[in-house]
Tab-separated table of C-alpha atoms in Angstrom:
chain	number	residue	atom	x	y	z
Q	24	MET	CA	-30.616	35.801	49.187
Q	25	LEU	CA	-29.674	32.690	47.255
Q	26	LEU	CA	-31.161	32.127	43.820
Q	27	GLN	CA	-29.093	29.300	42.298
Q	28	PHE	CA	-25.953	27.215	42.783
Q	29	SER	CA	-24.115	24.996	40.284
Q	30	VAL	CA	-21.114	22.703	40.704
Q	31	ASN	CA	-19.252	19.915	38.951
Q	32	ASN	CA	-16.300	17.642	39.695
Q	33	PHE	CA	-16.626	17.837	43.467
Q	34	ARG	CA	-16.583	14.706	45.641
Q	35	SER	CA	-19.391	12.454	44.353
Q	36	ILE	CA	-20.596	15.080	41.862
Q	37	LYS	CA	-19.083	14.483	38.405
Q	38	ASP	CA	-21.268	16.342	35.924
Q	39	THR	CA	-22.785	19.766	36.541
Q	40	VAL	CA	-25.742	19.790	38.925
Q	41	THR	CA	-27.820	22.884	39.675
Q	42	PHE	CA	-29.796	23.640	42.814
Q	43	SER	CA	-32.332	26.451	42.635
Q	44	MET	CA	-34.316	28.531	45.104
Q	45	ASN	CA	-36.233	30.092	42.225
Q	46	ALA	CA	-39.935	29.532	42.929
Q	47	SER	CA	-42.101	28.036	40.208
Q	48	SER	CA	-45.145	29.884	38.897
Q	49	SER	CA	-47.412	27.518	40.860
Q	50	SER	CA	-45.612	27.994	44.168
Q	51	ASP	CA	-47.744	29.189	47.070
Q	52	GLY	CA	-47.228	32.723	48.391
Q	53	ASN	CA	-46.530	31.517	51.935
Q	54	HIS	CA	-43.349	29.763	50.819
Q	55	ARG	CA	-41.746	32.504	48.761
Q	56	PHE	CA	-40.814	36.178	48.623
Q	57	HIS	CA	-40.193	38.575	45.741
Q	58	ILE	CA	-37.145	40.543	44.616
Q	59	ASN	CA	-37.551	42.501	41.390
Q	60	ASN	CA	-39.156	40.089	38.926
Q	61	TYR	CA	-37.952	36.996	40.782
Q	62	ALA	CA	-39.773	34.817	43.301
Q	63	LEU	CA	-37.434	33.034	45.722
Q	64	LEU	CA	-38.172	30.150	48.071
Q	65	SER	CA	-37.855	30.563	51.828
Q	66	SER	CA	-36.916	26.922	52.427
Q	67	ALA	CA	-36.004	23.732	50.599
Q	68	VAL	CA	-35.244	20.112	51.476
Q	69	ILE	CA	-33.033	17.447	49.881
Q	70	TYR	CA	-33.856	13.723	50.166
Q	71	GLY	CA	-31.839	10.744	49.051
Q	72	ALA	CA	-30.487	7.366	50.039
Q	73	ASN	CA	-27.392	7.075	52.212
Q	74	ALA	CA	-24.228	7.862	50.248
Q	75	SER	CA	-26.252	9.344	47.369
Q	76	GLY	CA	-24.423	12.661	47.670
Q	77	LYS	CA	-27.111	14.873	49.188
Q	78	SER	CA	-24.728	16.155	51.864
Q	79	ASN	CA	-22.135	16.846	49.175
Q	80	VAL	CA	-24.484	19.358	47.549
Q	81	LEU	CA	-24.410	21.406	50.755
Q	82	ARG	CA	-20.706	20.803	51.261
Q	83	ALA	CA	-20.020	22.088	47.752
Q	84	MET	CA	-21.703	25.350	48.735
Q	85	GLU	CA	-19.598	25.509	51.898
Q	86	PHE	CA	-16.461	24.651	49.914
Q	87	MET	CA	-17.074	27.591	47.575
Q	88	ARG	CA	-17.794	29.893	50.514
Q	89	ASN	CA	-14.572	28.942	52.276
Q	90	LEU	CA	-12.470	29.526	49.165
Q	91	VAL	CA	-14.062	32.936	48.581
Q	92	LEU	CA	-13.389	33.939	52.200
Q	93	ASN	CA	-9.841	32.532	51.963
Q	94	LYS	CA	-10.432	30.097	54.826
Q	95	ALA	CA	-7.750	27.835	53.356
Q	96	ASN	CA	-5.155	30.629	53.744
Q	97	HIS	CA	-3.932	31.001	50.167
Q	98	THR	CA	-4.120	27.313	49.303
Q	99	LEU	CA	-6.512	25.694	46.876
Q	100	PRO	CA	-8.050	22.549	48.343
Q	101	HIS	CA	-9.303	20.292	45.584
Q	102	GLU	CA	-11.756	17.421	45.988
Q	103	PRO	CA	-12.470	16.105	42.481
Q	104	PHE	CA	-14.604	13.148	41.432
Q	105	LEU	CA	-12.154	10.242	41.638
Q	106	LEU	CA	-14.129	7.484	39.921
Q	107	ASN	CA	-13.362	8.678	36.401
Q	108	THR	CA	-10.041	9.290	34.665
Q	109	GLU	CA	-11.507	12.348	32.935
Q	110	THR	CA	-12.162	14.201	36.184
Q	111	GLU	CA	-9.549	13.029	38.708
Q	112	ASP	CA	-7.002	15.543	37.430
Q	113	ALA	CA	-9.435	18.145	36.106
Q	114	SER	CA	-10.508	21.454	37.626
Q	115	SER	CA	-13.776	21.914	39.529
Q	116	TYR	CA	-16.497	24.422	38.654
Q	117	PHE	CA	-18.570	26.531	41.055
Q	118	GLU	CA	-21.119	29.227	40.244
Q	119	ILE	CA	-23.626	31.010	42.474
Q	120	LEU	CA	-26.429	33.488	41.782
Q	121	PHE	CA	-27.609	35.675	44.651
Q	122	PHE	CA	-29.181	39.017	45.478
Q	123	LEU	CA	-27.761	41.967	47.356
Q	124	LYS	CA	-30.827	44.138	47.793
Q	125	ALA	CA	-32.123	44.829	44.255
Q	126	VAL	CA	-28.965	43.700	42.445
Q	127	LYS	CA	-28.474	40.135	41.257
Q	128	TYR	CA	-24.905	38.857	41.084
Q	129	ARG	CA	-23.542	35.844	39.244
Q	130	TYR	CA	-20.133	34.798	40.483
Q	131	GLY	CA	-18.086	31.687	39.801
Q	132	PHE	CA	-14.690	30.138	39.212
Q	133	GLU	CA	-12.890	27.027	37.960
Q	134	ALA	CA	-9.883	25.789	39.916
Q	135	ASP	CA	-7.803	22.801	40.910
Q	136	SER	CA	-5.179	22.435	43.648
Q	137	THR	CA	-2.701	24.836	41.995
Q	138	THR	CA	-4.494	27.266	39.688
Q	139	VAL	CA	-7.618	29.373	39.297
Q	140	TYR	CA	-8.251	28.818	35.575
Q	141	ALA	CA	-11.305	31.047	35.298
Q	142	GLU	CA	-13.222	33.507	37.456
Q	143	TRP	CA	-16.116	35.791	36.619
Q	144	LEU	CA	-18.518	38.272	38.166
Q	145	TYR	CA	-21.687	39.658	36.572
Q	146	SER	CA	-24.310	41.995	37.967
Q	147	GLU	CA	-27.915	42.328	36.835
Q	148	LYS	CA	-30.189	45.268	37.430
Q	149	GLU	CA	-33.481	45.978	35.674
Q	150	ASP	CA	-33.096	42.733	33.691
Q	151	LYS	CA	-29.772	43.804	32.174
Q	152	GLU	CA	-26.669	41.725	32.974
Q	153	THR	CA	-23.272	43.421	32.969
Q	154	CYS	CA	-19.858	41.758	33.144
Q	155	LEU	CA	-17.789	43.265	35.968
Q	156	PHE	CA	-14.754	41.066	35.402
Q	157	ASP	CA	-13.872	37.884	33.539
Q	158	ARG	CA	-10.611	36.076	34.193
Q	159	ASP	CA	-9.312	33.402	31.815
Q	160	ALA	CA	-5.905	32.097	32.834
Q	161	GLU	CA	-5.577	29.566	30.026
Q	162	ASN	CA	-5.881	32.280	27.367
Q	163	ASN	CA	-4.020	34.848	29.485
Q	164	ARG	CA	-7.026	37.185	29.433
Q	165	HIS	CA	-8.329	39.287	32.300
Q	166	TYR	CA	-11.153	41.671	31.405
Q	167	ILE	CA	-12.205	44.338	33.911
Q	168	ASN	CA	-15.130	46.703	33.368
Q	169	LYS	CA	-13.471	50.115	33.734
Q	170	GLN	CA	-16.752	51.907	34.433
Q	171	LYS	CA	-18.546	49.384	36.654
Q	172	PHE	CA	-15.671	47.713	38.532
Q	173	LYS	CA	-12.955	50.306	39.038
Q	174	GLU	CA	-11.812	48.572	42.236
Q	175	GLY	CA	-10.288	45.813	40.115
Q	176	LEU	CA	-8.118	48.072	37.961
Q	177	ASP	CA	-4.336	47.776	38.278
Q	178	LEU	CA	-4.614	44.852	40.689
Q	179	LYS	CA	-2.467	41.803	40.135
Q	180	VAL	CA	-3.551	38.391	41.364
Q	181	ALA	CA	-1.567	35.195	41.876
Q	182	ASP	CA	-2.528	32.076	39.956
Q	183	ASN	CA	-3.727	30.379	43.160
Q	184	HIS	CA	-5.741	33.370	44.497
Q	185	LEU	CA	-9.277	34.470	43.774
Q	186	PHE	CA	-9.539	37.946	42.272
Q	187	ILE	CA	-12.683	38.774	44.273
Q	188	TRP	CA	-10.706	38.257	47.484
Q	189	GLN	CA	-7.838	40.414	46.204
Q	190	CYS	CA	-10.289	43.236	45.408
Q	191	GLU	CA	-11.829	43.018	48.876
Q	192	GLN	CA	-8.389	43.214	50.462
Q	193	ASN	CA	-7.906	46.431	48.493
Q	194	ASN	CA	-11.108	47.857	50.046
Q	195	GLY	CA	-13.243	47.413	46.950
Q	196	ALA	CA	-16.841	48.462	47.606
Q	197	ILE	CA	-18.595	45.785	45.527
Q	198	SER	CA	-16.245	42.980	46.538
Q	199	LYS	CA	-16.679	43.868	50.224
Q	200	LYS	CA	-20.455	43.550	49.889
Q	201	ILE	CA	-20.075	40.208	48.153
Q	202	MET	CA	-17.633	38.874	50.741
Q	203	HIS	CA	-19.975	40.006	53.506
Q	204	TRP	CA	-22.831	38.097	51.858
Q	205	PHE	CA	-20.744	34.922	51.883
Q	206	THR	CA	-20.153	35.287	55.640
Q	207	GLY	CA	-23.917	34.902	56.112
Q	208	PHE	CA	-24.011	31.711	54.039
Q	209	ASN	CA	-23.376	28.982	56.623
Q	210	LEU	CA	-23.452	25.196	56.864
Q	211	ILE	CA	-24.259	23.381	60.101
Q	212	ASP	CA	-23.640	19.661	60.502
Q	213	SER	CA	-26.218	18.562	63.061
Q	214	LEU	CA	-24.054	15.628	64.080
Q	215	GLU	CA	-21.614	18.192	65.519
Q	216	ASN	CA	-24.250	20.001	67.571
Q	217	THR	CA	-22.068	19.981	70.712
Q	218	ALA	CA	-19.714	22.501	69.148
Q	219	TYR	CA	-22.533	24.696	67.857
Q	220	PHE	CA	-24.087	24.569	71.300
Q	221	TYR	CA	-21.163	26.589	72.663
Q	222	VAL	CA	-21.383	29.051	69.776
Q	223	ALA	CA	-25.110	29.416	70.497
Q	224	LEU	CA	-24.421	30.114	74.167
Q	225	ASN	CA	-22.277	33.070	73.220
Q	226	LYS	CA	-25.150	34.557	71.225
Q	227	MET	CA	-27.453	34.103	74.201
Q	228	LYS	CA	-25.557	36.737	76.189
Q	229	ASN	CA	-27.789	39.124	74.293
Q	230	ASN	CA	-30.935	39.398	76.436
Q	231	GLN	CA	-33.289	39.840	73.493
Q	232	ALA	CA	-31.834	36.797	71.714
Q	233	LYS	CA	-32.138	34.806	74.920
Q	234	ALA	CA	-35.789	35.842	75.356
Q	235	GLU	CA	-36.644	34.775	71.795
Q	236	LEU	CA	-34.895	31.457	72.316
Q	237	LEU	CA	-36.778	30.836	75.562
Q	238	LYS	CA	-40.074	31.283	73.720
Q	239	LEU	CA	-39.109	28.498	71.321
Q	240	VAL	CA	-37.842	26.242	74.107
Q	241	LYS	CA	-41.078	26.646	76.067
Q	242	ALA	CA	-43.141	25.967	72.965
Q	243	ALA	CA	-41.132	22.769	72.384
Q	244	GLY	CA	-42.421	21.340	75.676
Q	245	PHE	CA	-39.135	20.444	77.378
Q	246	GLY	CA	-40.449	21.624	80.752
Q	247	ILE	CA	-37.823	24.372	80.899
Q	248	GLU	CA	-39.073	27.545	82.578
Q	249	GLU	CA	-35.918	29.649	82.364
Q	250	LEU	CA	-32.414	29.668	80.914
Q	251	ALA	CA	-29.498	30.918	83.018
Q	252	ILE	CA	-26.013	31.524	81.641
Q	253	GLU	CA	-22.803	31.190	83.625
Q	254	GLU	CA	-19.852	32.761	81.818
Q	255	GLN	CA	-16.372	31.322	81.811
Q	256	ASP	CA	-13.341	31.979	79.667
Q	257	VAL	CA	-12.800	29.415	76.936
Q	258	THR	CA	-9.193	28.352	77.296
Q	259	GLN	CA	-6.908	27.060	74.577
Q	260	ASP	CA	-6.541	23.762	76.467
Q	261	PHE	CA	-10.317	23.348	76.635
Q	262	ILE	CA	-10.663	23.777	72.873
Q	263	ASN	CA	-7.713	21.481	72.106
Q	264	ASN	CA	-9.133	18.703	74.308
Q	265	ALA	CA	-12.762	19.142	73.272
Q	266	PRO	CA	-14.337	16.391	71.113
Q	267	PHE	CA	-14.761	18.741	68.133
Q	268	SER	CA	-13.512	18.400	64.581
Q	269	ASP	CA	-10.585	20.607	63.541
Q	270	HIS	CA	-13.011	22.601	61.405
Q	271	ILE	CA	-15.176	23.465	64.420
Q	272	LYS	CA	-12.150	24.179	66.632
Q	273	GLN	CA	-10.987	26.772	64.124
Q	274	LYS	CA	-14.417	28.427	64.186
Q	275	ILE	CA	-14.263	28.701	67.973
Q	276	LEU	CA	-10.667	29.969	67.990
Q	277	HIS	CA	-11.528	32.722	65.503
Q	278	ASP	CA	-14.382	33.917	67.742
Q	279	SER	CA	-12.384	35.873	70.310
Q	280	SER	CA	-15.558	36.924	72.153
Q	281	LEU	CA	-16.565	33.353	72.962
Q	282	THR	CA	-16.564	33.162	76.746
Q	283	SER	CA	-19.952	31.678	77.662
Q	284	ILE	CA	-19.837	27.907	77.916
Q	285	GLU	CA	-22.276	26.859	80.627
Q	286	LEU	CA	-26.056	26.905	80.625
Q	287	LYS	CA	-28.440	26.128	83.468
Q	288	THR	CA	-32.075	25.207	82.910
Q	289	ARG	CA	-34.767	25.926	85.489
Q	290	HIS	CA	-37.527	23.348	85.968
Q	291	GLN	CA	-40.645	23.509	88.132
Q	292	LYS	CA	-40.557	21.406	91.335
Q	293	PHE	CA	-43.693	19.881	92.945
Q	294	ASN	CA	-44.610	18.447	96.331
Q	295	ALA	CA	-46.345	15.136	97.070
Q	296	GLU	CA	-49.706	16.686	96.149
Q	297	ASN	CA	-48.273	17.849	92.808
Q	298	LYS	CA	-48.444	21.495	93.824
Q	299	PRO	CA	-45.613	23.772	92.649
Q	300	ILE	CA	-43.215	24.628	95.467
Q	301	GLY	CA	-40.264	26.136	93.648
Q	302	PHE	CA	-37.674	25.488	90.972
Q	303	VAL	CA	-34.613	23.319	90.409
Q	304	LEU	CA	-31.579	24.366	88.358
Q	305	PHE	CA	-30.132	21.667	86.093
Q	306	ASP	CA	-26.760	21.704	84.384
Q	307	MET	CA	-27.482	21.500	80.668
Q	308	ASN	CA	-24.514	19.307	79.808
Q	309	GLU	CA	-25.044	16.875	82.669
Q	310	THR	CA	-28.826	16.582	82.797
Q	311	GLU	CA	-30.609	17.538	79.594
Q	312	SER	CA	-31.017	15.148	76.668
Q	313	GLN	CA	-29.068	15.315	73.426
Q	314	GLY	CA	-32.262	16.315	71.659
Q	315	THR	CA	-32.838	19.231	74.049
Q	316	LYS	CA	-29.270	20.462	73.666
Q	317	LYS	CA	-29.466	20.175	69.909
Q	318	PHE	CA	-32.772	22.043	69.749
Q	319	ILE	CA	-31.353	24.902	71.823
Q	320	ALA	CA	-28.180	25.081	69.739
Q	321	LEU	CA	-30.037	25.046	66.428
Q	322	SER	CA	-32.750	27.401	67.674
Q	323	SER	CA	-30.214	30.070	68.536
Q	324	LEU	CA	-28.581	29.828	65.109
Q	325	VAL	CA	-31.952	29.731	63.337
Q	326	LEU	CA	-33.125	32.857	65.172
Q	327	ASP	CA	-29.883	34.638	64.262
Q	328	THR	CA	-30.359	33.635	60.613
Q	329	LEU	CA	-33.912	34.990	60.618
Q	330	GLU	CA	-32.877	38.239	62.271
Q	331	GLN	CA	-29.978	38.871	59.878
Q	332	GLY	CA	-31.599	37.572	56.675
Q	333	LYS	CA	-28.905	34.943	56.123
Q	334	VAL	CA	-28.865	31.599	54.315
Q	335	LEU	CA	-28.631	28.553	56.608
Q	336	LEU	CA	-27.648	25.088	55.372
Q	337	ILE	CA	-28.236	22.191	57.769
Q	338	ASP	CA	-26.980	18.659	57.175
Q	339	GLN	CA	-28.758	15.782	58.949
Q	340	LEU	CA	-31.406	18.008	60.526
Q	341	ASP	CA	-33.373	14.958	61.703
Q	342	ALA	CA	-30.572	13.620	63.959
Q	343	SER	CA	-31.826	13.566	67.596
Q	344	LEU	CA	-34.818	15.789	66.851
Q	345	HIS	CA	-38.506	14.908	66.963
Q	346	PRO	CA	-40.297	15.457	63.611
Q	347	LEU	CA	-42.567	18.102	65.160
Q	348	LEU	CA	-39.537	20.147	66.235
Q	349	ILE	CA	-38.177	20.004	62.692
Q	350	GLU	CA	-41.543	21.265	61.459
Q	351	CYS	CA	-41.202	24.151	63.909
Q	352	PHE	CA	-37.935	25.283	62.306
Q	353	ILE	CA	-39.352	25.070	58.785
Q	354	GLN	CA	-42.488	26.984	59.710
Q	355	LEU	CA	-40.378	29.834	61.094
Q	356	PHE	CA	-38.863	30.395	57.654
Q	357	ASN	CA	-42.211	30.022	55.888
Q	358	ASN	CA	-43.877	32.563	58.206
Q	359	LYS	CA	-43.679	36.020	56.616
Q	360	THR	CA	-44.423	37.726	59.926
Q	361	ILE	CA	-41.397	36.071	61.563
Q	362	ASN	CA	-39.123	35.877	58.514
Q	363	LYS	CA	-39.142	39.614	57.845
Q	364	HIS	CA	-35.682	39.724	56.269
Q	365	ASN	CA	-36.131	36.910	53.728
Q	366	ALA	CA	-33.808	34.403	55.371
Q	367	GLN	CA	-33.554	30.986	53.719
Q	368	LEU	CA	-33.239	27.426	55.047
Q	369	ILE	CA	-31.871	24.510	53.006
Q	370	PHE	CA	-31.484	21.170	54.726
Q	371	VAL	CA	-30.833	17.472	54.217
Q	372	THR	CA	-32.972	14.844	55.940
Q	373	HIS	CA	-34.278	11.276	55.875
Q	374	ASN	CA	-37.484	12.320	57.633
Q	375	THR	CA	-40.161	11.439	55.076
Q	376	HIS	CA	-42.944	12.372	57.511
Q	377	LEU	CA	-42.379	16.002	56.503
Q	378	LEU	CA	-43.671	15.184	53.025
Q	379	SER	CA	-47.047	14.280	54.503
Q	380	VAL	CA	-47.521	17.501	56.486
Q	381	PRO	CA	-50.172	19.667	54.766
Q	382	GLU	CA	-48.854	22.942	53.330
Q	383	LEU	CA	-45.341	22.488	54.713
Q	384	PHE	CA	-43.708	22.214	51.273
Q	385	GLU	CA	-44.577	23.068	47.697
Q	386	ARG	CA	-43.243	20.782	44.967
Q	387	ASP	CA	-40.486	23.209	43.966
Q	388	GLN	CA	-39.055	23.030	47.495
Q	389	ILE	CA	-38.402	19.273	47.355
Q	390	TRP	CA	-35.163	17.938	45.841
Q	391	PHE	CA	-33.622	14.479	45.464
Q	392	THR	CA	-30.164	13.008	44.962
Q	393	GLU	CA	-29.375	9.652	43.405
Q	394	LYS	CA	-26.178	8.067	42.109
Q	395	ASP	CA	-25.976	6.793	38.549
Q	396	LEU	CA	-24.365	3.511	37.508
Q	397	TYR	CA	-20.942	5.135	37.523
Q	398	GLY	CA	-21.075	6.506	41.079
Q	399	SER	CA	-21.900	10.102	40.170
Q	400	THR	CA	-24.520	12.125	42.063
Q	401	GLU	CA	-27.553	13.389	40.174
Q	402	LEU	CA	-29.664	16.199	41.650
Q	403	TYR	CA	-33.235	16.858	40.551
Q	404	SER	CA	-36.440	18.530	41.691
Q	405	LEU	CA	-39.869	17.039	42.312
Q	406	LEU	CA	-41.056	19.444	39.610
Q	407	GLU	CA	-39.507	17.088	37.058
Q	408	PHE	CA	-42.283	14.589	37.821
Q	409	LYS	CA	-45.670	15.318	36.336
Q	410	LYS	CA	-48.340	15.932	38.939
Q	411	ASN	CA	-51.373	13.663	38.686
Q	412	ASN	CA	-54.614	13.211	40.586
Q	413	MET	CA	-52.955	10.904	43.128
Q	414	ASP	CA	-50.685	13.764	44.251
Q	415	LYS	CA	-53.536	15.975	45.390
Q	416	THR	CA	-53.331	14.688	48.963
Q	417	PRO	CA	-50.043	15.318	50.827
Q	418	ASP	CA	-49.853	11.745	52.126
Q	419	ASN	CA	-49.201	10.490	48.622
Q	420	LEU	CA	-45.922	12.416	48.329
Q	421	GLU	CA	-44.459	10.416	51.192
Q	422	ASN	CA	-45.918	7.130	49.945
Q	423	HIS	CA	-44.736	7.692	46.383
Q	424	TYR	CA	-41.247	8.589	47.544
Q	425	LEU	CA	-40.920	5.518	49.771
Q	426	ARG	CA	-42.215	3.317	46.951
Q	427	GLY	CA	-39.478	4.645	44.671
Q	428	ARG	CA	-41.570	6.669	42.254
Q	429	TYR	CA	-39.147	9.597	42.487
Q	430	GLY	CA	-36.014	7.482	42.859
Q	431	ALA	CA	-33.493	8.585	45.511
Q	432	VAL	CA	-34.203	5.578	47.779
Q	433	PRO	CA	-32.053	2.560	48.754
Q	434	ARG	CA	-32.196	-0.336	46.296
Q	435	PHE	CA	-31.780	-3.517	48.291
Q	436	GLY	CA	-30.509	-6.576	46.561
Q	437	GLU	CA	-29.131	-4.750	43.531
Q	438	SER	CA	-25.512	-5.110	42.531
């Protein structure tokens, strides 16, 4: 479970920004869960004007994840803030705090395109934090806790490799757990829902997963009575010619079990007197709307996240989806009966209607991004604004945001 994430010098983010899923003392019990002495949020939302950097907050998390899992294959991609001479050639900083059962870990690193300058891992149990390793390339220092992190002893690491990855490759117990946690920390770009639709289809070969998905689809009111899968092998030529980004193509290629690519939907058919006389099978790709396909794709991934207790990041959740369907996803994470494994949802949206829905969000779940005069993204929580009597009704949150009280809105006419 995610507690906190910090980053600097990444894309539009110059100075350190920190995003937290740590619930405030006033947060309602329906929106949080407890681990040790911590209260963590089940969901959070980020608002901001176009090009304010809200998507970059999520992409920074994905960037860190991909480096930890060595997705770049022993290279160090570097995307610094380019609008300042101080940062364009400087290293970037990433740090994440998360829980593995009752243990809190704090892991981070500083790196550019050639070198990992610093890397550290701390664990905390019973309110006591212990350093497991601390790597400082500039001072040629590499501390390893001989009692608590024996898996790191006698291991050498290249300047452009992460030590945590090297330990995992050497079958380290702690590093394997940490790497496994990062595999359940995923970003979905809703604008690429076609690709995720095929990934979702593969998951639907599981009958229980398919049954749970059908419940959601029926509740959404698409008129779909049944889902039928037709399996086909996914060929290399199909993937190469598909309208997916290279990033998505790589995800599909690495999933060797991906064979299911076609979905049929069954709709009720009526006679002239509007009496049911049977069913008609529709081809999902040819007949159903983009919104329907997106809802099915996201629903499958959301259900998997809930079942496995993962962390799901969604960019542009509002694209092609009705506001009530977005509410449905959020409510799944806020429902303790459904979210039994403390899964978390963090998403970016322009849908301000959600701010007016009673009891959907607490103030600590709402975040904003805004660029300063020098093009750098600032990230801040609604908690930074003092609550007054006008905020007692949910409608005022939406009105105040649109009127610019919290910033993070377009400023027309300014230069």
